[in-house]
C-alpha positions as a printed Julia matrix, in Angstrom:
688×3 Matrix{Float64}:
 -16.48    3.45  -20.9
 -18.48    0.77  -23.1
 -22.25    0.56  -22.6
 -23.67   -2.67  -20.28
 -27.23   -3.94  -22.09
 -29.5    -4.24  -19.79
 -29.3    -7.58  -19.95
 -25.52   -7.76  -18.76
 -24.4    -8.95  -22.24
 -21.28   -7.26  -23.0
 -22.44   -3.92  -26.0
 -20.75   -5.26  -28.5
 -23.22   -8.69  -28.53
 -25.89   -6.89  -29.46
 -24.44   -3.22  -30.83
 -21.98   -3.94  -32.82
 -23.26   -6.86  -35.2
 -25.59   -6.27  -38.07
 -28.02   -8.75  -39.39
 -25.4   -10.47  -41.14
 -23.28  -10.6   -39.53
 -19.94   -8.37  -40.19
 -18.6    -6.28  -38.0
 -19.74   -2.78  -37.9
 -17.36   -1.21  -35.68
 -12.94   -0.98  -35.19
 -12.91   -5.14  -33.81
 -14.2    -5.14  -37.39
 -10.62   -7.4   -38.01
 -10.71   -9.61  -35.02
 -14.08  -10.19  -36.46
 -13.52  -11.0   -40.47
 -10.01  -13.17  -39.2
 -12.55  -15.16  -37.44
 -15.37  -15.68  -39.72
 -14.57  -18.82  -41.37
 -16.52  -22.13  -39.14
 -13.01  -25.0   -38.16
 -12.72  -28.01  -39.96
 -13.96  -30.17  -37.41
 -17.63  -29.19  -36.69
 -19.93  -31.02  -35.92
 -23.74  -31.1   -37.84
 -26.83  -29.21  -36.26
 -29.04  -32.27  -35.69
 -32.91  -29.73  -37.78
 -35.55  -30.97  -35.27
 -35.96  -30.13  -31.12
 -39.08  -28.13  -28.9
 -39.06  -24.29  -29.36
 -37.73  -24.49  -25.59
 -34.48  -25.92  -26.38
 -33.91  -23.21  -28.35
 -31.6   -20.24  -25.88
 -32.0   -16.34  -26.52
 -28.32  -16.59  -28.94
 -30.12  -19.33  -30.9
 -28.11  -21.97  -30.62
 -30.15  -25.46  -29.22
 -29.56  -27.19  -26.05
 -30.34  -30.29  -27.0
 -31.49  -31.8   -30.35
 -33.14  -35.21  -30.78
 -35.85  -36.84  -33.63
 -38.75  -35.13  -34.14
 -42.43  -35.22  -33.03
 -44.97  -33.27  -34.57
 -47.48  -34.7   -32.17
 -45.96  -33.41  -29.61
 -45.55  -29.69  -30.75
 -42.15  -29.99  -32.58
 -41.34  -28.48  -35.88
 -39.14  -28.4   -38.58
 -36.16  -25.57  -38.65
 -34.91  -24.7   -41.66
 -30.97  -25.25  -42.08
 -29.49  -22.08  -43.57
 -31.09  -20.73  -41.0
 -29.79  -23.27  -37.94
 -25.6   -22.51  -39.77
 -26.5   -19.23  -39.72
 -27.23  -18.82  -35.54
 -23.69  -20.6   -35.29
 -22.21  -18.71  -37.56
 -23.37  -16.49  -35.25
 -22.29  -17.5   -31.72
 -19.13  -19.03  -32.7
 -18.63  -15.11  -34.15
 -19.53  -13.71  -30.34
 -17.4   -16.49  -28.23
 -14.21  -15.68  -30.71
 -14.95  -12.22  -30.37
 -14.62  -12.03  -26.46
 -11.51  -11.41  -24.46
  -9.26  -14.55  -23.24
  -5.69  -13.92  -21.59
  -3.7   -16.7   -23.39
  -1.44  -18.73  -21.08
   2.15  -20.32  -22.47
   3.93  -21.38  -19.25
   6.72  -22.96  -20.81
   7.5   -20.24  -22.74
   7.71  -17.93  -18.57
  11.03  -17.88  -17.58
  10.81  -15.71  -14.56
   8.01  -14.97  -12.09
   6.16  -12.49  -12.75
   6.3    -9.55  -10.46
   3.58   -6.95   -9.04
   4.35   -3.74  -11.71
   3.69   -6.6   -14.21
   0.56   -5.96  -12.99
   0.19   -2.96  -12.81
   1.19   -2.61  -16.38
  -1.28   -5.49  -17.71
  -4.16   -2.78  -16.22
  -2.49    0.46  -18.18
  -2.41   -1.77  -20.85
  -5.99   -3.1   -21.09
  -7.04    0.46  -19.37
  -5.55    2.76  -21.31
  -1.58    3.47  -23.61
   0.76    1.42  -21.09
   2.52   -1.71  -23.74
   1.14   -4.18  -24.71
   2.78   -7.2   -21.38
   5.55  -10.25  -22.74
   4.16  -12.96  -20.03
   0.02  -12.92  -21.34
  -1.43  -12.97  -24.4
  -4.4   -11.03  -24.45
  -6.89  -11.69  -27.47
  -9.25   -9.13  -28.15
  -8.12   -6.99  -25.77
 -10.96   -4.08  -26.9
 -13.85   -6.47  -25.46
 -12.48   -5.96  -21.7
 -15.48   -3.83  -20.09
 -13.72   -2.95  -16.8
 -11.09   -4.68  -14.4
 -11.52   -5.24  -10.43
  -8.6    -5.96   -8.68
  -8.67   -7.56   -5.23
  -5.33   -6.78   -2.87
  -5.46  -10.39   -0.69
  -2.39  -10.29    2.0
  -1.94  -14.1     3.49
  -2.37  -15.66    0.78
   1.4   -17.55    0.1
   2.47  -20.65   -2.48
   2.69  -22.45    0.06
  -1.07  -22.01    1.66
  -1.95  -23.88   -2.46
   1.2   -26.38   -2.71
   3.07  -24.78   -4.23
   7.89  -24.36   -3.85
   9.17  -20.56   -2.89
  11.2   -21.44   -5.82
   8.22  -21.48   -8.48
   8.49  -19.38  -11.57
   6.25  -20.08  -13.94
   2.28  -20.43  -13.45
   1.44  -23.35  -12.04
  -2.48  -25.67  -13.96
  -4.65  -25.28  -11.34
  -6.13  -28.32  -12.33
  -2.23  -29.28  -10.74
  -2.6   -27.85   -7.77
  -6.37  -28.31   -7.08
  -5.6   -31.37   -4.37
  -2.95  -29.91   -2.8
  -5.05  -26.35   -2.2
  -6.51  -25.83    0.76
 -11.15  -27.23    0.91
 -12.27  -24.1     2.11
 -10.54  -21.91   -1.72
 -13.05  -23.8    -4.17
 -13.38  -20.74   -5.49
  -9.69  -19.8    -7.81
  -9.98  -23.61   -8.59
 -13.21  -23.0    -9.9
 -12.98  -19.46  -11.59
  -8.77  -19.49  -12.69
  -6.65  -21.58  -14.5
  -3.16  -20.71  -13.26
  -1.38  -19.58  -10.55
   1.12  -17.42  -11.16
   3.58  -16.99   -9.49
   4.39  -13.51   -8.06
   7.53  -11.3    -6.53
   6.62   -8.13   -4.12
   8.96   -5.3    -4.89
  11.82   -5.76   -2.32
  15.54   -6.14   -2.63
  17.9    -9.1    -0.27
  16.4    -8.08    2.05
  14.26   -5.69    2.43
  10.12   -5.93    1.52
   8.69   -2.84   -0.22
   5.31   -1.59   -0.61
   3.28   -4.09   -2.77
   0.42   -1.05   -2.84
   2.87    1.44   -2.83
   4.55   -0.38   -6.29
   1.17   -1.11   -8.01
  -1.13    1.65   -7.69
   1.85    4.6    -8.89
   3.07    3.72  -12.58
   5.72    5.38  -14.14
   5.4     8.86  -15.78
   5.51    8.48  -19.28
   9.28   10.17  -21.27
   7.5    12.97  -23.06
   5.43   14.09  -19.57
   8.31   13.62  -17.38
  10.72   15.75  -19.36
   8.28   18.17  -19.39
   8.35   18.11  -15.58
  12.13   18.26  -15.68
  12.42   21.5   -17.67
   9.36   23.69  -15.34
  10.4    22.03  -11.92
  13.99   23.77  -12.79
  11.66   26.7   -14.48
  10.73   27.67  -10.57
  13.94   26.66   -9.73
  15.3    29.06  -10.46
  12.59   32.06  -11.12
  11.63   33.06   -7.53
   9.09   35.51   -7.48
   9.39   36.13   -3.94
   6.07   37.7    -3.43
   3.92   34.08   -3.61
   5.91   32.24   -1.51
   4.84   28.37    0.26
   2.04   28.13    2.87
   4.15   27.03    5.95
   0.88   23.92    5.5
   1.24   22.96    2.05
   5.0    21.76    4.51
   3.29   19.89    6.78
   3.42   15.99    6.92
   0.3    13.9     5.36
  -1.32   10.48    7.83
   0.09    8.2     5.07
   3.88   10.08    5.62
   3.29    9.58    9.69
   2.25    6.74    9.52
   5.2     5.43    6.31
   7.59    7.93    8.56
   6.59    5.27   12.15
   5.1     8.33   13.66
   3.58    8.71   16.86
   0.44    9.32   16.53
  -2.34   12.06   17.29
  -5.51   11.7    18.33
  -6.38   13.53   15.95
  -5.24   12.76   12.67
  -7.0    11.06   10.63
  -5.18    7.24    9.09
  -6.71    4.84    6.67
  -6.22    1.92    9.12
  -7.95    2.03   12.45
  -4.76   -0.16   13.65
  -2.77    2.45   13.65
  -3.44    4.52   16.38
  -2.86    3.65   19.33
  -4.48    5.1    23.09
  -2.73    7.19   24.74
   0.53    4.72   27.07
   1.45    4.99   30.77
   3.84    7.87   30.21
   2.82    9.64   27.05
   1.81   12.68   26.59
   0.09   14.95   23.0
  -0.4    18.3    23.07
  -3.93   19.84   23.36
  -6.17   23.1    21.14
  -5.22   26.65   22.8
  -7.33   27.41   24.57
  -9.94   30.44   23.31
  -9.43   32.96   26.78
  -5.2    32.23   27.81
  -3.48   35.67   28.87
  -0.03   35.45   27.69
   2.25   34.25   25.0
   5.08   32.42   26.21
   8.05   35.2    25.73
   9.5    34.32   22.16
   6.69   33.79   20.28
   6.41   34.62   16.24
   3.57   34.02   14.6
   4.09   33.03   10.83
   2.6    34.53    7.58
  -0.09   35.71   10.42
  -1.55   32.53   11.78
   1.48   30.3    12.58
   3.23   29.39   15.44
   6.0    27.5    14.46
   9.92   26.14   16.81
  11.66   24.05   15.56
  12.84   21.4    17.6
  16.02   18.78   18.22
  16.37   16.16   20.29
  20.24   14.1    22.48
  19.26   10.91   23.57
  22.11    8.62   25.33
  21.87    4.47   26.39
  20.37    3.0    29.37
  19.24   -0.34   30.95
  16.63    0.21   29.5
  17.2     1.46   26.25
  17.37    4.87   23.77
  16.48    7.64   26.59
  15.48   11.68   26.15
  18.82   13.41   27.37
  19.15   17.29   26.1
  15.81   19.1    24.29
  16.47   22.25   23.19
  13.02   24.07   21.18
  13.74   27.72   19.16
  11.78   30.38   17.3
  10.99   31.77   13.93
  13.81   34.13   14.7
  15.64   31.39   15.86
  15.83   32.05   19.31
  16.22   29.8    22.08
  12.85   29.13   24.1
  13.84   26.71   26.0
  16.68   23.82   26.49
  17.12   21.33   28.83
  19.04   18.48   30.24
  17.54   15.62   30.98
  17.87   12.67   33.5
  16.73    9.5    31.89
  14.72    7.83   34.94
  16.79    4.09   33.59
  21.14    3.55   34.58
  22.45    4.71   32.15
  24.88    2.52   30.14
  26.76    4.46   27.31
  26.29    8.54   26.75
  27.29    8.5    23.03
  29.38   11.21   23.57
  30.04   11.45   20.32
  26.48   11.98   18.77
  24.65   13.56   21.31
  27.43   16.16   23.28
  26.66   14.45   26.69
  29.21   13.8    29.72
  29.14   12.48   32.41
  29.62   15.46   34.62
  27.21   17.17   31.8
  24.57   14.96   33.75
  26.24   15.28   36.86
  23.68   17.69   39.13
  20.7    17.95   36.75
  17.09   16.65   38.4
  14.66   17.5    36.51
  12.84   13.95   34.48
  10.94   13.17   31.13
   7.37   14.48   32.93
   9.28   17.41   33.99
   9.96   18.35   30.11
   6.22   17.31   29.36
   4.66   19.8    31.28
   7.15   22.31   30.48
   6.47   21.59   26.72
   2.58   21.15   26.63
   1.84   24.73   27.95
   3.22   27.13   25.38
   3.07   23.72   22.35
  -0.53   23.65   21.71
  -2.1    21.24   19.22
  -2.69   23.76   16.5
   1.26   25.0    16.87
   3.71   23.82   13.64
   7.46   21.56   15.05
   9.52   22.19   12.67
  12.61   18.76   12.28
  14.6    16.2    11.14
  13.77   12.9    11.81
  10.89   14.67   14.06
   9.44   10.32   14.83
  13.24    9.61   16.74
  12.62   13.33   18.56
   9.17   12.21   19.53
   9.43    9.16   20.49
  12.18    9.87   22.78
   9.65   12.88   23.98
   6.8    10.26   24.38
   5.01   13.77   22.66
   2.3    13.04   20.24
   1.67   16.42   18.24
  -0.33   16.28   15.01
   1.32   18.94   12.85
   4.56   18.86   11.41
   7.59   19.48    8.9
  10.09   17.14    8.56
  13.29   18.78    6.26
  14.15   15.25    6.26
  11.0    14.71    3.81
  10.17   17.91    2.42
  14.1    17.8     0.74
  14.77   14.81   -1.1
  18.3    12.37   -1.36
  20.12   12.95   -5.0
  20.14    9.19   -4.99
  15.89    9.96   -4.86
  13.02    8.54   -2.93
  12.69    5.93   -0.69
  16.94    6.67    0.65
  16.43   10.34    3.21
  19.14   13.01    3.61
  21.33   13.44    6.22
  21.07   17.41    8.35
  24.38   18.28    7.63
  24.92   16.93    3.8
  21.18   19.99    3.34
  22.96   22.44    5.22
  26.36   21.88    3.28
  23.84   21.8    -0.29
  21.51   24.4     0.11
  22.14   26.53    2.87
  26.29   26.78    2.23
  27.43   26.3     5.26
  29.31   23.08    7.94
  27.1    22.49   11.03
  27.85   19.15   14.36
  31.34   19.73   14.05
  32.41   19.31   16.57
  34.6    16.63   17.85
  32.62   16.44   21.49
  28.97   15.57   19.54
  26.21   17.8    18.3
  25.04   21.45   19.62
  21.33   20.38   19.38
  20.12   24.14   18.85
  22.02   23.69   16.27
  20.84   21.56   14.19
  16.54   23.34   15.72
  18.37   25.88   13.68
  18.88   24.6    10.95
  15.6    23.46   10.26
  14.03   27.05   10.05
  16.64   28.04    8.08
  15.81   24.69    6.35
  11.71   25.27    5.68
  13.13   29.19    5.46
  14.08   28.6     1.73
  11.19   25.94    0.8
   8.98   28.3     1.86
  10.55   31.16   -0.35
  12.39   29.48   -3.66
   8.59   26.57   -3.84
   7.88   23.49   -4.12
  10.14   22.15   -6.18
  12.81   23.31   -3.91
  15.26   20.71   -3.42
  12.94   18.04   -4.08
  14.14   15.4    -7.36
  11.98   15.24  -10.29
   8.93   12.35   -9.83
   8.78   10.04  -11.98
   6.22    8.34  -11.44
   2.63    9.38  -10.94
  -0.92    7.74   -9.63
  -2.12    5.25  -10.73
  -5.61    6.82  -10.45
  -4.81    9.67  -12.4
  -2.66    7.6   -14.77
  -6.12    5.91  -16.02
  -8.65    9.42  -15.76
  -6.34   10.84  -18.44
  -5.75    8.12  -21.1
  -6.93    8.23  -24.46
  -8.85    4.86  -24.6
 -10.79    3.49  -27.22
 -13.6     0.95  -25.49
 -15.26   -1.75  -26.56
 -17.68    0.11  -28.65
 -14.96    2.59  -30.56
 -15.2     5.16  -28.27
 -13.29    8.32  -27.87
 -13.23    9.69  -23.99
 -10.23   11.56  -22.44
  -9.61   14.21  -20.0
 -12.53   12.35  -16.9
 -12.31   13.35  -13.22
 -11.82   10.12  -12.34
 -12.28    6.33  -14.11
 -11.5     4.83  -10.36
 -13.02    3.17   -7.61
 -10.39    2.34   -4.18
 -12.83    0.72   -1.39
 -10.72    0.01    1.57
 -10.61    0.12    5.24
 -10.36    3.85    6.24
 -10.41    6.51    4.79
  -8.76    6.15    1.12
  -8.82    9.36    0.3
  -5.98   10.45    2.54
  -4.1     7.77    0.41
  -5.87    8.63   -3.29
  -7.25   12.01   -3.01
  -9.32   13.42   -5.9
  -7.61   10.09   -8.42
 -10.22    8.48   -7.9
 -13.96    8.95   -8.5
 -15.29    6.89   -5.79
 -13.41    6.31   -2.54
 -14.97    4.03   -0.59
 -14.28    3.86    3.38
 -14.48    0.75    4.97
 -13.76   -1.2     9.17
 -14.1    -4.88    7.81
 -13.87   -7.2     4.89
 -17.88   -8.3     4.37
 -18.28   -4.02    4.07
 -15.58   -4.44    1.62
 -16.96   -6.06   -0.89
 -20.01   -4.43   -0.17
 -18.86   -1.38   -1.27
 -17.25   -3.7    -5.05
 -21.01   -4.82   -5.06
 -22.13   -2.21   -5.66
 -19.6     0.24   -7.71
 -18.61   -2.13  -10.23
 -20.91   -1.3   -12.46
 -20.33    2.33  -12.87
 -16.53    2.48  -13.36
 -14.29    0.96  -15.35
 -11.31   -0.1   -12.54
 -12.04   -1.29   -9.57
  -9.05   -1.59   -6.86
  -9.95   -3.01   -3.16
  -8.32   -4.93   -0.58
  -9.06   -8.33    1.74
  -7.52   -7.78    5.36
  -9.07  -10.81    7.7
  -6.83  -13.37    6.01
  -3.84  -10.87    7.0
  -5.01  -10.31    9.88
  -5.73  -13.53   11.3
  -2.81  -15.46    9.64
  -0.79  -12.95   12.46
   1.03  -11.12    9.67
   0.82   -7.48   12.28
   4.73   -6.91   12.23
   4.37   -5.78    8.4
   0.6    -4.98    8.36
  -0.05   -3.03   12.15
  -2.12   -4.77   13.8
  -1.46   -4.37   16.85
  -0.3    -6.97   19.23
  -1.34   -5.81   22.93
  -4.7    -5.1    21.15
  -4.36   -8.76   19.57
  -3.72  -10.34   22.83
  -6.51   -8.58   24.29
  -8.53  -10.24   21.46
  -7.58  -13.59   22.81
  -8.21  -13.13   26.73
 -11.95  -12.14   25.64
 -12.65  -14.55   23.54
 -11.1   -16.98   25.65
 -12.86  -15.0    29.61
 -10.34  -15.07   30.54
  -8.32  -11.0    32.15
  -5.98  -10.01   30.75
  -2.35  -11.2    32.4
   0.17   -9.08   33.43
   3.72   -8.33   32.03
   5.16  -10.12   35.08
   5.89  -14.06   33.82
   3.29  -16.03   35.29
   2.53  -19.54   34.29
  -0.56  -18.18   33.06
   1.44  -16.79   29.89
   2.45  -20.55   28.54
  -1.02  -21.22   28.75
  -1.7   -17.68   26.31
   0.15  -19.39   24.35
  -0.38  -22.76   23.41
  -3.97  -21.3    23.62
  -3.13  -18.3    21.03
  -2.36  -21.03   19.15
  -5.18  -22.67   18.19
  -6.69  -19.83   18.47
  -5.17  -18.57   14.98
  -5.07  -22.02   13.38
  -8.85  -21.67   13.86
  -9.41  -17.77   12.49
  -6.98  -18.31   10.05
  -9.56  -20.9     8.88
 -12.27  -19.29    9.19
 -11.15  -16.27    6.97
 -10.13  -18.64    4.42
 -13.89  -20.26    4.57
 -15.18  -16.05    4.39
 -12.38  -15.12    1.68
 -13.37  -17.5    -0.4
 -17.4   -17.15    0.08
 -17.01  -13.1    -0.4
 -14.61  -13.12   -3.61
 -17.44  -15.95   -5.65
 -19.76  -12.91   -4.76
 -18.34   -9.73   -6.12
 -17.28  -12.95   -8.75
 -21.07  -12.88   -9.12
 -20.92   -9.33   -8.72
 -18.96   -8.22  -11.84
 -21.02   -7.92  -16.12
 -19.16   -9.92  -18.79
 -15.59   -9.2   -19.8
 -14.88   -7.86  -16.57
 -11.09   -9.04  -16.01
  -9.95   -9.75  -12.49
  -6.57   -9.79  -11.19
  -6.39  -11.39   -7.38
  -3.04  -10.83   -6.04
  -1.21  -11.38   -2.73
   0.85   -8.4    -2.85
   4.02   -9.97   -0.88
   4.6   -13.47    1.2
   5.24  -13.93    5.61
   7.01  -10.81    6.39
   7.63  -11.32    9.71
  10.81  -13.53   10.39
  12.9   -10.37    8.0
  10.77   -8.11    9.65
  12.12  -10.31   12.37
  15.73  -10.22   11.14
  16.07   -6.54   10.01
  16.02   -4.9    13.75
  17.81   -7.6    15.23
  20.35   -6.4    12.86
  19.85   -2.56   13.01
  19.95   -3.18   16.79
  23.17   -4.9    16.64
  24.31   -1.91   14.72
  23.93    0.94   16.45
  25.47   -0.84   19.74
  28.49   -1.72   17.82
  29.54    1.34   16.15
  30.34    2.23   20.62
  29.88   -1.11   22.15
  33.14   -3.67   21.61
  32.37   -7.04   20.39
  31.45   -8.4    23.71
  29.55   -5.82   24.97
  26.74   -5.86   22.22
  23.31   -6.93   23.46
  23.22   -9.35   20.18
  24.84  -10.75   17.86
  24.79   -9.78   13.86
  27.39  -12.37   11.71
  26.96  -14.19    8.62
  24.49  -17.07    9.39
  22.4   -14.65   10.62
  22.6   -12.91    7.61
  22.29  -15.84    5.56
  19.19  -16.24    7.55
  17.92  -12.4     6.26
  18.51  -13.69    2.88
  16.06  -16.31    3.19
  13.25  -14.59    5.22
  13.58  -11.91    2.35
  12.43  -14.73   -0.17
  10.25  -15.9     1.86
   8.23  -12.78    3.06
   8.94  -11.27   -1.77
   7.09  -14.76   -2.36
   3.37  -14.06   -3.51
   0.64  -15.22   -5.37
  -1.76  -14.06   -8.13
  -4.41  -14.87  -10.43
  -5.69  -13.61  -13.62
  -8.97  -14.71  -15.47
 -11.59  -12.6   -17.02
 -14.86  -13.89  -16.41
 -16.85  -14.89  -19.69
 -20.48  -15.03  -20.53
 -21.37  -18.95  -19.05
 -20.83  -17.29  -15.99
 -23.92  -14.44  -16.32
 -26.3   -15.19  -13.62
 -29.68  -15.92  -14.7
């Protein structure tokens, strides 16, 4: 990493120049190519006060000489020498060069990631941006600010080319002067996704494509490991457990002991829900059929069947098997609400089967938690659906839809039937009258056993990406001083909400967990000087704009806060007239909160800007546009698709026609329309 001298100037300003101004570093060709003075340069006057001479030797005010005032004359040769030195210094300073008319399409989040790789690692030069003296850039600070949208800056949704800030300055909110003062252009940016969905911008940026040579090496290693099975070395079960990030991304119920990066992803235990507890130290007996796997773990396979009721999907059967594939629990369940569809072709449940059943969901929960404890491992396929049906939270899960990959690769998920055919060489789910939950649970156990035997790579696709921070850490980089660095243990710092270590592990040199935007800013300011790359996220704007569906801010928590802010009691769900007033209050409060959050954002970004040294590149991106309407329509389409499997057109509760489909396409365009800003802090921006 480039050194920074005590004055805050890049090291090459002094260390790389000799007394005669000659270049002495790998940047010599750049410097020599720009060594001549411009034709239109004006000659300096020879008289000025000593107080007018700054550290770099250039006069601030030239004026007539007056010996009585202590003025003196500097030789013209010295002035010309200082002027040439100043010109060389300014020419050496890195800068971005933008030609908007040459850009024919929006940049995307991956383009910004590749820009980082080109500057700090071994990436390819971008075609959409020119950089003068790339080696002069000492570090990069990337700030993700969800909640910023094109319309907020007066830019059209379909804008493609970068827009000059001078053109939109009058359209921007007065609260966001930071962008006008420090950036030359707003870059319309396309978020990752497809015609109807939005993918994670954070994942797209923080993961980089594997170089072809590295991918070939992994393919060879993976093939060798699968073919050369060492039965004496089995995969530990703990290595197959789902991570906290996978719990959140997979929309699993979050157990109270699970450490998540964002506290908003955790919910208090709702009415009717239960969660497993630690095994009592003085437990007197084990449930019949309990087996210790790898001399440590109690493992159970779980599968549920559901039916439709007047209140949605409900549990109708639950089956648990042990490691030896023996059934230890198999219960039919009578839903609390009226059944509208038994889903017999999937569940195997009929009215006759449930005719004399009186077991309730509560009964099943008590039975399960009587022998399954929080330290035990549950195995299943897409187990989030089963746990939701059971209204059960459990922290230790192995999901066969996660540890095995679809042939098309992520994010597609394989079906249990396909996994059984491909890897177990057997057919399941062949019954015309629905699935057999015991058969499905046993199949999951068999797939995990096979995984333990064959290895972690078995049944997975060769990764085509690697974490950005890992790529930066291992890349050989020529710094501004010409030093070669490689094999670093980590070059970056991640400053984010919650516990970012869950996401980035050891790939970052420094991890800073925060609870709010103020803590994020402090983390960036404290860390920027010791790292080449900084990644941080400011979330107050997205929270206050109500982007709850995509970013996980729970609606009930927001309503509670709004009620407390007004000094009201929390409203119930009885549909009283107070609800209308609440909606109006919420809109007013949200507008005030958005304005306040923009003011706060402006101050926080200014603080970060003033803390970074000159020659630091700053990238600010929103990541995406507003995802709320797209999320609503996608949920509506999913509901229609599920209902239409078992109901006629005139029986479904929601309709999906070409009109709704066109609305979804437009909403996805809005969700994928983000903005970005790119700048390099110049020497004149350094604080005194």
